[in-house]
Amino acid sequence: MGKKSQPSPWLHSADFISPASYFSDAEVEVDSFDSLTKVISQIQDNHAGQLLWRGQENHHWGLHSLLFRKLAEKSGIDLTKQPPVASQNANRQSFPDEQTLTSAEKTILEIARREWRFDSQSALEILARIQHHGGPTRLLDFSFNPYIASWFATSTAKSDDDGRLFALATHGPNPESTEPQIMLDKTWGGYDLPWHDWDTKESQNEENWGNGSLRRFWVPPVYDNRMLAQNAVFVLDGVPSSGMNIQSSFRRKIPGKSNVNWKIADLVSSGSIYLKMVHPDSKNKSTTRNLASSYTVKISRGGKEEIRKRLEKQFGYTNSSIYPDIEGLCHELHSRLLGT
């Protein structure tokens, strides 16, 4: 086959229907609170380090920041559709890369400071406030608490969709000297975002940015009671770096075949950060590239209501306790009184 006729590595695998296709190799499905608790304990027992948790209502959704998703839409890719890329002519430039995100972030900070007078705040604090109010940033909302994350995954108990729970490790399996928790020190609390200076492949690898080996997280100031109630934490990392050589770390399970890898289009359609999926009862063997573990649990639609009720009864998780502010009250009033 000639070089020009070879399929682009940025096309999806033929059987990639949605991110659920990628997650299915390592997922465990639960249909009750007891089975959910068992899997959460299994993940925690098999991973000694820090874990960060996130729940999503639909198991087909990938793990994308809002900024990544909106920039993808701008280039013609709807990551909420299945498959995410409607056209099989998609190329590398169709997906947002690190340069695209940093360019957008610079524009965001310029607008916030020049037009909205947020000039006295650090760059990361500006992004945190934008994220908190639903604006586009690369920050990903997580929680230290797996049961709060499970509440979000089951928040529409009568939905026709299965839910999904994610757990992310902060480090790869090899010893790592870089501290994953961000503090607003002279590096992270400054006027500019530090990763904007990591503008080469070499500097990004040196800083473990976008290579999947380190998940930095930041516990932001408590802007309101909602963040405290949700035990909230922000995860941030670079966009997955491209390259055929890293695909060997993302093997697929195909009966009768070996050494078949997920394509880079499959990976970025499944997450705006690298997600090395590991089964809850397995150990991460990706020591060569030191990819941090990611775990996932599919929560069946039939089990959502029972799980939600148990979370309310056992932990007191309700709309009022998870959203204990006036905005949460207004949303609840709209839902109960107006059906909107």
Tab-separated table of C-alpha atoms in Angstrom:
chain	number	residue	atom	x	y	z
A	1	MET	CA	0.000	0.000	0.000
A	2	GLY	CA	1.445	3.364	-0.977
A	3	LYS	CA	1.981	6.032	1.646
A	4	LYS	CA	-0.695	8.305	0.210
A	5	SER	CA	-3.312	5.560	0.244
A	6	GLN	CA	-2.729	4.534	3.852
A	7	PRO	CA	-5.547	5.375	6.272
A	8	SER	CA	-4.919	8.405	8.451
A	9	PRO	CA	-4.080	7.561	12.076
A	10	TRP	CA	-6.464	10.365	13.061
A	11	LEU	CA	-9.481	8.437	11.819
A	12	HIS	CA	-11.474	6.356	14.281
A	13	SER	CA	-11.234	2.613	14.565
A	14	ALA	CA	-13.939	0.962	12.503
A	15	ASP	CA	-15.892	-0.202	15.573
A	16	PHE	CA	-15.521	3.003	17.610
A	17	ILE	CA	-19.120	4.062	18.227
A	18	SER	CA	-18.635	6.392	21.197
A	19	PRO	CA	-16.230	6.752	24.135
A	20	ALA	CA	-18.132	3.831	25.656
A	21	SER	CA	-16.413	1.668	23.038
A	22	TYR	CA	-13.046	2.631	24.466
A	23	PHE	CA	-14.057	2.390	28.121
A	24	SER	CA	-15.749	-1.006	27.803
A	25	ASP	CA	-12.513	-3.045	27.869
A	26	ALA	CA	-11.806	-2.008	31.455
A	27	GLU	CA	-15.195	-1.132	32.895
A	28	VAL	CA	-17.204	-2.904	35.547
A	29	GLU	CA	-20.994	-2.601	35.469
A	30	VAL	CA	-23.016	-2.244	38.674
A	31	ASP	CA	-26.768	-2.182	39.216
A	32	SER	CA	-27.132	-1.575	42.954
A	33	PHE	CA	-25.667	0.431	45.802
A	34	ASP	CA	-24.063	-2.675	47.288
A	35	SER	CA	-22.327	-3.606	44.028
A	36	LEU	CA	-21.212	0.017	43.584
A	37	THR	CA	-19.719	0.087	47.077
A	38	LYS	CA	-17.897	-3.173	46.401
A	39	VAL	CA	-16.250	-1.841	43.232
A	40	ILE	CA	-15.304	1.472	44.852
A	41	SER	CA	-13.608	-0.462	47.653
A	42	GLN	CA	-11.895	-2.712	45.121
A	43	ILE	CA	-10.453	0.266	43.246
A	44	GLN	CA	-9.290	1.917	46.450
A	45	ASP	CA	-7.740	-1.307	47.764
A	46	ASN	CA	-5.833	-1.947	44.528
A	47	HIS	CA	-4.501	1.583	44.296
A	48	ALA	CA	-2.611	2.924	47.292
A	49	GLY	CA	-2.236	6.509	46.061
A	50	GLN	CA	-4.580	9.473	45.778
A	51	LEU	CA	-7.702	8.967	43.652
A	52	LEU	CA	-9.948	11.661	42.194
A	53	TRP	CA	-13.581	10.881	41.286
A	54	ARG	CA	-16.105	12.147	38.749
A	55	GLY	CA	-19.640	11.033	37.878
A	56	GLN	CA	-21.437	11.549	34.550
A	57	GLU	CA	-25.069	10.857	33.732
A	58	ASN	CA	-24.432	9.223	30.357
A	59	HIS	CA	-21.937	6.386	29.898
A	60	HIS	CA	-21.401	7.349	26.244
A	61	TRP	CA	-19.907	10.723	27.180
A	62	GLY	CA	-16.171	11.203	27.096
A	63	LEU	CA	-14.176	13.008	29.759
A	64	HIS	CA	-13.652	16.414	28.169
A	65	SER	CA	-13.189	19.914	29.474
A	66	LEU	CA	-15.756	22.419	28.264
A	67	LEU	CA	-13.075	24.438	26.470
A	68	PHE	CA	-11.874	21.374	24.555
A	69	ARG	CA	-15.438	20.437	23.630
A	70	LYS	CA	-16.346	23.936	22.430
A	71	LEU	CA	-13.172	24.267	20.375
A	72	ALA	CA	-13.897	20.879	18.815
A	73	GLU	CA	-17.398	22.063	17.902
A	74	LYS	CA	-15.874	25.161	16.316
A	75	SER	CA	-13.819	22.915	14.030
A	76	GLY	CA	-16.855	20.815	13.112
A	77	ILE	CA	-16.656	17.961	15.642
A	78	ASP	CA	-19.589	17.357	17.972
A	79	LEU	CA	-18.189	15.255	20.810
A	80	THR	CA	-21.685	14.575	22.135
A	81	LYS	CA	-22.636	12.606	19.019
A	82	GLN	CA	-21.905	8.958	18.340
A	83	PRO	CA	-19.449	8.611	16.735
A	84	PRO	CA	-18.044	12.005	17.738
A	85	VAL	CA	-16.534	12.672	14.299
A	86	ALA	CA	-19.245	12.582	11.680
A	87	SER	CA	-16.854	12.813	8.744
A	88	GLN	CA	-14.274	10.144	8.033
A	89	ASN	CA	-12.157	12.876	6.448
A	90	ALA	CA	-11.179	14.263	9.835
A	91	ASN	CA	-7.489	14.981	10.180
A	92	ARG	CA	-5.149	15.933	12.972
A	93	GLN	CA	-6.124	19.599	12.817
A	94	SER	CA	-9.800	18.756	13.357
A	95	PHE	CA	-9.135	18.052	17.046
A	96	PRO	CA	-8.013	20.855	19.370
A	97	ASP	CA	-4.321	20.556	20.219
A	98	GLU	CA	-2.329	22.120	23.031
A	99	GLN	CA	-1.533	25.226	21.010
A	100	THR	CA	-5.236	25.737	20.255
A	101	LEU	CA	-6.155	25.577	23.943
A	102	THR	CA	-3.362	27.888	25.099
A	103	SER	CA	-4.313	30.437	22.430
A	104	ALA	CA	-7.934	30.349	23.626
A	105	GLU	CA	-6.834	30.698	27.259
A	106	LYS	CA	-4.796	33.798	26.451
A	107	THR	CA	-7.873	35.329	24.836
A	108	ILE	CA	-10.022	34.397	27.844
A	109	LEU	CA	-7.591	36.067	30.264
A	110	GLU	CA	-7.303	39.146	28.075
A	111	ILE	CA	-11.083	39.596	27.964
A	112	ALA	CA	-11.487	38.910	31.700
A	113	ARG	CA	-8.816	41.429	32.667
A	114	ARG	CA	-9.305	44.182	30.148
A	115	GLU	CA	-13.102	44.184	29.875
A	116	TRP	CA	-14.330	42.603	33.127
A	117	ARG	CA	-11.682	44.175	35.402
A	118	PHE	CA	-10.336	40.945	36.907
A	119	ASP	CA	-6.814	42.279	36.559
A	120	SER	CA	-5.983	41.914	40.266
A	121	GLN	CA	-6.406	38.115	40.301
A	122	SER	CA	-3.985	35.370	39.356
A	123	ALA	CA	-4.524	33.596	36.053
A	124	LEU	CA	-5.544	30.317	37.680
A	125	GLU	CA	-8.049	32.007	39.985
A	126	ILE	CA	-9.679	33.676	36.997
A	127	LEU	CA	-10.049	30.298	35.284
A	128	ALA	CA	-11.446	28.774	38.487
A	129	ARG	CA	-14.131	31.445	38.765
A	130	ILE	CA	-15.039	31.053	35.088
A	131	GLN	CA	-15.207	27.259	35.521
A	132	HIS	CA	-17.340	27.561	38.645
A	133	HIS	CA	-19.968	29.552	36.757
A	134	GLY	CA	-20.069	27.258	33.724
A	135	GLY	CA	-17.623	29.055	31.439
A	136	PRO	CA	-15.138	27.372	29.080
A	137	THR	CA	-11.791	26.355	30.624
A	138	ARG	CA	-9.584	23.277	30.459
A	139	LEU	CA	-10.274	22.531	34.130
A	140	LEU	CA	-12.114	19.292	34.887
A	141	ASP	CA	-14.484	19.090	37.872
A	142	PHE	CA	-13.712	16.190	40.205
A	143	SER	CA	-14.300	15.298	43.838
A	144	PHE	CA	-12.241	13.598	46.506
A	145	ASN	CA	-15.415	11.716	47.482
A	146	PRO	CA	-16.463	8.716	45.325
A	147	TYR	CA	-20.029	8.814	46.653
A	148	ILE	CA	-20.534	12.448	45.747
A	149	ALA	CA	-19.281	11.563	42.265
A	150	SER	CA	-21.752	8.654	42.229
A	151	TRP	CA	-24.536	11.082	43.106
A	152	PHE	CA	-23.768	13.073	39.955
A	153	ALA	CA	-23.715	9.863	37.892
A	154	THR	CA	-27.204	8.977	39.138
A	155	SER	CA	-28.663	12.483	39.342
A	156	THR	CA	-31.262	11.657	36.683
A	157	ALA	CA	-32.505	8.465	38.263
A	158	LYS	CA	-35.232	7.939	35.660
A	159	SER	CA	-32.928	8.548	32.691
A	160	ASP	CA	-32.836	6.044	29.845
A	161	ASP	CA	-29.027	6.207	29.858
A	162	ASP	CA	-26.534	4.285	31.943
A	163	GLY	CA	-24.273	6.458	34.090
A	164	ARG	CA	-20.494	6.398	34.477
A	165	LEU	CA	-18.098	6.850	37.376
A	166	PHE	CA	-14.425	7.721	36.810
A	167	ALA	CA	-11.487	7.401	39.204
A	168	LEU	CA	-8.146	8.931	38.247
A	169	ALA	CA	-4.795	8.256	39.849
A	170	THR	CA	-2.525	11.270	40.198
A	171	HIS	CA	0.714	9.417	39.369
A	172	GLY	CA	1.962	6.727	37.051
A	173	PRO	CA	3.149	3.401	38.541
A	174	ASN	CA	6.814	4.495	38.636
A	175	PRO	CA	8.084	6.750	41.440
A	176	GLU	CA	7.372	10.361	40.538
A	177	SER	CA	9.106	13.348	42.094
A	178	THR	CA	6.703	16.021	40.848
A	179	GLU	CA	4.025	16.975	43.357
A	180	PRO	CA	0.567	16.572	41.774
A	181	GLN	CA	-1.204	19.040	44.061
A	182	ILE	CA	-1.010	22.623	42.870
A	183	MET	CA	-0.596	25.474	45.333
A	184	LEU	CA	-0.860	29.142	44.435
A	185	ASP	CA	2.863	29.709	44.875
A	186	LYS	CA	5.185	31.755	42.660
A	187	THR	CA	4.819	29.174	39.869
A	188	TRP	CA	1.077	28.555	39.895
A	189	GLY	CA	-0.235	31.701	41.536
A	190	GLY	CA	1.206	34.191	39.067
A	191	TYR	CA	-0.165	36.563	36.468
A	192	ASP	CA	0.409	34.048	33.657
A	193	LEU	CA	-0.362	30.338	33.364
A	194	PRO	CA	2.875	28.332	33.716
A	195	TRP	CA	2.059	25.810	30.992
A	196	HIS	CA	1.951	28.586	28.427
A	197	ASP	CA	5.756	28.615	28.654
A	198	TRP	CA	5.947	24.892	27.954
A	199	ASP	CA	5.622	25.426	24.223
A	200	THR	CA	7.830	22.611	22.923
A	201	LYS	CA	7.450	18.849	23.038
A	202	GLU	CA	10.630	18.628	25.101
A	203	SER	CA	9.492	21.123	27.735
A	204	GLN	CA	6.065	19.485	27.976
A	205	ASN	CA	7.612	16.058	28.537
A	206	GLU	CA	10.031	17.516	31.070
A	207	GLU	CA	7.106	18.987	32.997
A	208	ASN	CA	4.933	15.862	32.547
A	209	TRP	CA	2.343	17.922	30.727
A	210	GLY	CA	0.038	16.109	28.315
A	211	ASN	CA	1.918	12.808	28.422
A	212	GLY	CA	-0.437	10.991	30.802
A	213	SER	CA	2.021	10.371	33.628
A	214	LEU	CA	0.902	13.108	36.026
A	215	ARG	CA	-2.569	14.453	36.868
A	216	ARG	CA	-2.170	17.792	38.560
A	217	PHE	CA	-5.029	18.826	40.788
A	218	TRP	CA	-5.914	22.012	42.604
A	219	VAL	CA	-8.161	22.502	45.594
A	220	PRO	CA	-9.423	26.030	44.900
A	221	PRO	CA	-10.496	28.585	47.501
A	222	VAL	CA	-14.064	28.091	48.667
A	223	TYR	CA	-15.857	30.710	46.577
A	224	ASP	CA	-19.166	29.488	47.958
A	225	ASN	CA	-20.611	26.618	49.976
A	226	ARG	CA	-21.222	24.511	46.869
A	227	MET	CA	-17.525	23.772	46.374
A	228	LEU	CA	-17.135	22.720	49.983
A	229	ALA	CA	-20.282	20.569	49.915
A	230	GLN	CA	-19.074	18.744	46.799
A	231	ASN	CA	-15.538	18.250	48.156
A	232	ALA	CA	-14.533	19.789	44.841
A	233	VAL	CA	-11.148	19.615	43.169
A	234	PHE	CA	-10.006	20.695	39.704
A	235	VAL	CA	-7.901	18.432	37.476
A	236	LEU	CA	-5.769	20.001	34.780
A	237	ASP	CA	-3.377	18.596	32.221
A	238	GLY	CA	-2.256	19.138	28.669
A	239	VAL	CA	-4.017	17.829	25.589
A	240	PRO	CA	-2.828	14.290	24.707
A	241	SER	CA	0.352	14.597	22.694
A	242	SER	CA	0.125	12.968	19.302
A	243	GLY	CA	2.396	10.284	17.950
A	244	MET	CA	2.052	6.741	16.711
A	245	ASN	CA	4.674	5.485	19.179
A	246	ILE	CA	2.504	6.067	22.246
A	247	GLN	CA	-0.418	4.100	20.815
A	248	SER	CA	1.319	0.831	21.719
A	249	SER	CA	0.377	1.608	25.347
A	250	PHE	CA	-3.323	1.566	24.445
A	251	ARG	CA	-4.001	-2.000	23.408
A	252	ARG	CA	-7.429	-3.198	22.391
A	253	LYS	CA	-9.134	-6.429	23.343
A	254	ILE	CA	-10.161	-8.149	20.118
A	255	PRO	CA	-10.809	-11.917	20.185
A	256	GLY	CA	-8.233	-13.760	18.116
A	257	LYS	CA	-6.034	-10.703	17.620
A	258	SER	CA	-3.116	-9.209	19.491
A	259	ASN	CA	-1.095	-6.009	19.303
A	260	VAL	CA	-4.044	-3.994	18.003
A	261	ASN	CA	-4.097	-0.459	19.332
A	262	TRP	CA	-6.705	2.225	19.776
A	263	LYS	CA	-6.171	5.096	17.374
A	264	ILE	CA	-5.329	8.588	18.551
A	265	ALA	CA	-8.733	9.802	17.311
A	266	ASP	CA	-10.369	7.252	19.618
A	267	LEU	CA	-8.313	8.513	22.553
A	268	VAL	CA	-8.966	12.232	22.131
A	269	SER	CA	-12.646	11.580	21.431
A	270	SER	CA	-12.747	9.778	24.793
A	271	GLY	CA	-10.912	12.397	26.829
A	272	SER	CA	-9.211	15.769	26.658
A	273	ILE	CA	-6.462	14.222	28.808
A	274	TYR	CA	-4.832	10.811	28.421
A	275	LEU	CA	-6.911	8.042	29.997
A	276	LYS	CA	-5.012	4.787	30.457
A	277	MET	CA	-7.887	2.516	31.435
A	278	VAL	CA	-7.160	-0.214	33.963
A	279	HIS	CA	-9.619	-2.834	35.174
A	280	PRO	CA	-10.405	-2.412	38.890
A	281	ASP	CA	-8.946	-5.807	39.772
A	282	SER	CA	-5.771	-5.356	37.698
A	283	LYS	CA	-2.454	-3.617	38.189
A	284	ASN	CA	-1.218	-0.907	35.855
A	285	LYS	CA	1.659	-2.356	33.821
A	286	SER	CA	2.397	0.816	31.843
A	287	THR	CA	5.740	1.393	33.530
A	288	THR	CA	7.634	2.260	30.352
A	289	ARG	CA	5.626	5.390	29.680
A	290	ASN	CA	4.520	5.690	33.312
A	291	LEU	CA	0.889	6.336	32.401
A	292	ALA	CA	-1.316	7.093	35.386
A	293	SER	CA	-4.210	4.679	35.945
A	294	SER	CA	-7.818	5.492	35.089
A	295	TYR	CA	-10.732	3.377	36.310
A	296	THR	CA	-14.356	3.424	35.248
A	297	VAL	CA	-17.633	1.974	36.468
A	298	LYS	CA	-20.788	1.826	34.365
A	299	ILE	CA	-23.911	2.330	36.451
A	300	SER	CA	-26.888	0.665	34.815
A	301	ARG	CA	-29.983	2.777	34.256
A	302	GLY	CA	-31.999	0.199	36.211
A	303	GLY	CA	-29.837	0.709	39.283
A	304	LYS	CA	-29.718	4.504	39.273
A	305	GLU	CA	-32.830	5.136	41.337
A	306	GLU	CA	-31.934	2.664	44.094
A	307	ILE	CA	-28.388	4.016	44.292
A	308	ARG	CA	-29.631	7.597	44.418
A	309	LYS	CA	-32.060	6.777	47.234
A	310	ARG	CA	-29.353	4.973	49.231
A	311	LEU	CA	-26.976	7.936	48.795
A	312	GLU	CA	-29.688	10.213	50.147
A	313	LYS	CA	-30.587	7.921	53.038
A	314	GLN	CA	-27.058	6.941	54.051
A	315	PHE	CA	-25.129	10.166	53.397
A	316	GLY	CA	-27.834	12.813	53.138
A	317	TYR	CA	-26.941	13.727	49.555
A	318	THR	CA	-29.786	15.738	48.067
A	319	ASN	CA	-30.085	18.682	45.687
A	320	SER	CA	-30.125	21.018	48.675
A	321	SER	CA	-26.985	19.552	50.248
A	322	ILE	CA	-25.003	19.282	46.997
A	323	TYR	CA	-26.137	22.718	45.757
A	324	PRO	CA	-26.557	24.650	49.052
A	325	ASP	CA	-26.768	28.114	47.504
A	326	ILE	CA	-29.380	30.450	46.069
A	327	GLU	CA	-28.570	29.326	42.533
A	328	GLY	CA	-29.319	25.733	43.530
A	329	LEU	CA	-32.592	26.795	45.147
A	330	CYS	CA	-33.687	28.702	42.037
A	331	HIS	CA	-32.916	25.696	39.827
A	332	GLU	CA	-34.945	23.449	42.127
A	333	LEU	CA	-37.898	25.844	42.102
A	334	HIS	CA	-37.848	25.933	38.318
A	335	SER	CA	-37.839	22.139	38.255
A	336	ARG	CA	-40.575	21.534	40.824
A	337	LEU	CA	-42.946	24.397	40.064
A	338	LEU	CA	-42.440	25.021	36.360
A	339	GLY	CA	-41.098	21.722	35.101
A	340	THR	CA	-38.102	23.423	33.456
